[in-house]
Amino acid sequence: MIPLSWYLTLSALLFSVGVFGVLARRNAIGILMGIELMLNAVNLNLVAFWRYLTPTAIAGQVFTLIVFAVAASEAAVGLALIISIYRRRSTIAADEINLMKW
Amino acid sequence: MRPEILTLLIPLPPLLAFGLIVLFTNRSNRLSHSVAIGAMLLSWALAMAVFFLAVTTPHLGEHPIELSFPWLPTGTTSLSLGVLIDPLSAATLFFVAWTCLAIFVYSVGYHNFGQRREAHDRAGLPPHGGGLEPMYARFFAFISLFAFGMLTLVVSDNLLLLFVGWEIMGLCSYLLIGFWFGKDSAKKAMVKAFMTTRIGDVFMLLGLAYLYSATGTLNYRAILANEEVLHHLATTPAFLGLSIAGACGILLFMGTVGKSAQFPLHVWLPDAMEGPTPVSAMIHAATMVSAGVYLTLRIFPLLSAGWEEGGALTPAMVVVSSIGAFTALFAATIAVAQNDIKRVLAYSTISQLGYMIAAVGIGAFVAGAFHLITHAFFKALLFLGSGSVIHGMEHGVAATSADAAHAVPGQGGPAGVHKVKAHVDPQDMLNMGGLRSKMPRTFWTFLVGGFALAGFPLITAGFWSKDEIFAEAFAGGRLVVFATLALAALLTAFYTMRQITLTFLGQPRTEAAGHAHESKWTMTLPLIVLAVFAVAAGWVGIPHDFPLIGGLLPNWMHDFVGGTLLEHPHPIEFSPIPLLTSIAVSLLGLLGGWLVYRNVKAGAPDPLVRALGPVHTLLHRKYYFDELYDRFVVSPAYWLAESFTYLFLDRKLIDGFLHGVAEVAGRVGAFLRGYIDLPIVNGAGDLVGEGVKRAGRSGRIIQTGRVQGYLVVGVAFVAVLLSYVLLVRP
Amino acid sequence: MSVLQVVFLVTGFVTLLAGVMVVASPKLIHAALWLIVSLAGVAVLFVLLNADFLAVVQVVVYIGAIAILIIFAAMLTRRVMTDSGPTHNPTWWLALVSALVLLGGLLALILQVPAFAQAGPTGLPLADSGLADLGTSLVDANRFLLPFEVASVLLLAALIGAMAVARPAAKPEEGAE
């Protein structure tokens, strides 16, 4: 069967890709997509642990459900922010949005 | 009312008058002089009452009127105030009260009360010819204060209170000599008087202190009437071979030398004539200078402690009699060559005081007191008379210069001010003459006084008192003193007649003298009263065994005043030699003075100038003593004050030290500021601030504002941490 | 190698590849589409893990809502960002290094725990994937009612917040009133 470590490894890989995306992409929406990847990796991790270690306790799935809700609201607000920034500054390149500096 | 209480009250009315005039009545001249004269009358009345009680008390010397109460606590004892009326002070009180009252009344007329104050008369200068004195009320205030001082001195029962009165009179003398403070000569004279008497007062204070430390008290009865104390003082050695009594006596006598203008401190009295004539009369003839003699009489027991009548004089007595006799002759010689009418009288006063002091010095206590009393009367009379003469002359001067101004209208300026002729000195006797017909009352009273001064035989008081001194000197074998005093008496008579002749007899030598007129009754009445005393006062002291008239009247002076001493002095044997000597010198002197001066014409010089030549200049310039003192005493003192104390000590040393301290403080401060405050303290503070700023400035570069950068750092850090956990610490 | 393992490997590979394309794709729309692929892959993995409800939720919510939203946003911000300029910021290498180190660390952690290497899931086969249980637990006051309600409040807040943030700036009124 599929060992748990395969799922965890996959999740770790996906997470790292997401980290890279957050840190390296210029476009703000690109960063948000990286964040979505990271959240997905987390979800995958959670469900894998639920299925392999405590399949009877439904808390794993509940946790994942909550993460879904949080991710959705965060994406909504984030995108609204990006739109707002775009309206004011006509750019959404992360390294051009640097007003809060010295 | 007990006599002690009356005595205590005697000095107070003039003090009250002083206060009232100064505070309240000084705007009203009439009110001021009324207050002053009223107070003096009250004092006079009290003094007469006390005098009457005193003379009717038998053995007053043993049971004097006395009252004492503690005043200033000094540890376990206290200094006390009190009054004492023994025969000496009773007699002194008598003449002080009469002369002061006479002079108070005289001052009303002298300062032209009743005249208008002229517009051109300014306060501080004597009024021109006949105007009201601008500082009228002030004068009465001062002489009231003076009367207070003198009366305090007379009634006091201890040397401290005497000294208080002494100093008050010194102050009043100063104020009154410089009464006309607008005159430069008056200002100089007032300071000179005060300074010179001060020298005497310093020694007197030393004497007081020494006496107090030796006996523990200053009370007359406790020291001077106490055999044991006197004996103790006489036998305990002090310094320079003197006993304590001698040392204290001489020190106290120094006060008299200053106050009574004896040689060498005589220089202030002639200059003191700058004051108004009532002042000269009262202070510098009758009372203040007499206070010096009074003190000497008072401390006679101290001076003569250890002396037996007829025996060798104590060292103190030698000093006293020498100074007295020398001064008598010395001043008489100067008086011969003076032309100012008041100057002659001033030197005459010095000379007569010398007589009194010489008398005390040779042990003639009663004679000295007698001469003191008679001299006060006739010298006051002479001064007041001279004041009357000067007033008449001033009127004459004003009249003649006003005439001259009217005669030359082209040159006339503001009325009465512009003088065409040279100013005629109304006090110069060479400008007078023939005033006998113009001012008869003044003339006759002045004549009486002058004869008394010259010792005209039998009818004048001066004769009796001078004769007494001669007799004592002769009987005691003090022939040097006798001869000196006789010579001085000759000169006294000479210059007195010179004065009378030049002033009153002959023809007027200037127009001003021709226009003089007699003074008002307020001035001439006191003259008459004093003239009576100048004659009658002598008759209370006729010696018992005087030929012909001795014994008709009791020798009250000897009996009464002699009772002051512990041992009643023995009356001396009558000897014709001193009597004949005194009659001879008196008459010869008077005749000589009249002969030499009866024909002096206007503009002519003094006949003695030709006769004596350079000697006359020496006498006229007062033996150059003023110049001598100025050169050797006054100038060095000024130099000391100016160059040494002021410029060197004060400016260089003290100020220099202070400036130096300031300089050092400034330097230290600058150093601290430059090397510690600015670099270290400021630097530290600045360093902190600046350092933080620089650190911040360099630190804030990491705040790029780019979120991804921050995240990278975060993740990198997590990565490092993770590596550490996994690899270094598994 | 069993069938499930093969399926897993293929799905895993596709998901990863899509993920890499998400972060590396220069055009944003392409990245969004690759994201959809990645999300779908994750849904398949959920099915493999017997969490079928979650797989459906994944598809509906993530792909159907979030991804669409992302595409909307990309289109709304397109005018300026015409995919010009570099895709990655200048320090992308540092990001790469950090990500790799992180990956290394995570893998090391995973491999350290022997329990994770267990062969298969426990309790196979599962009865019903717990859907009914999930439903009741969400509304059970003793269990997960509170997190459920809080999550709904969060969604409300996010809704309002998004509307407020994205509202265009109010234009100033001409004339006084």
Short mmCIF file of C-alpha atoms in Angstrom, two decimals, chain A residues 19 21-26 31 94-98 100-102, chain B residues 700-713 715-716:
data_model
loop_
_atom_site.label_atom_id
_atom_site.label_comp_id
_atom_site.label_asym_id
_atom_site.label_seq_id
_atom_site.Cartn_x
_atom_site.Cartn_y
_atom_site.Cartn_z
CA VAL A 19 7.31 28.84 -0.67
CA GLY A 21 6.48 30.95 -5.49
CA VAL A 22 5.69 33.28 -2.60
CA LEU A 23 9.24 34.44 -2.30
CA ALA A 24 10.21 34.71 -5.90
CA ARG A 25 7.25 35.78 -8.03
CA ARG A 26 6.88 39.47 -8.78
CA ILE A 31 2.28 35.24 -4.80
CA ALA A 94 5.53 43.21 -5.26
CA ASP A 95 8.88 44.93 -5.43
CA GLU A 96 7.26 48.18 -6.60
CA ILE A 97 4.85 48.29 -3.70
CA ASN A 98 7.40 49.48 -1.18
CA MET A 100 6.34 51.22 4.04
CA LYS A 101 10.03 51.62 4.09
CA TRP A 102 12.51 54.04 5.57
CA ARG B 700 16.87 51.30 8.36
CA ILE B 701 18.20 50.36 4.98
CA ILE B 702 17.01 46.88 5.66
CA GLN B 703 13.47 48.20 5.65
CA THR B 704 12.99 48.00 1.95
CA GLY B 705 9.22 47.96 2.06
CA ARG B 706 9.22 44.84 -0.04
CA VAL B 707 7.37 42.12 1.75
CA GLN B 708 8.98 39.32 -0.14
CA GLY B 709 12.35 40.34 1.12
CA TYR B 710 11.11 40.10 4.67
CA LEU B 711 9.64 36.71 3.99
CA VAL B 712 12.84 35.46 2.50
CA VAL B 713 14.65 36.41 5.63
CA VAL B 715 12.17 31.49 5.74
CA ALA B 716 15.93 31.52 5.64
#
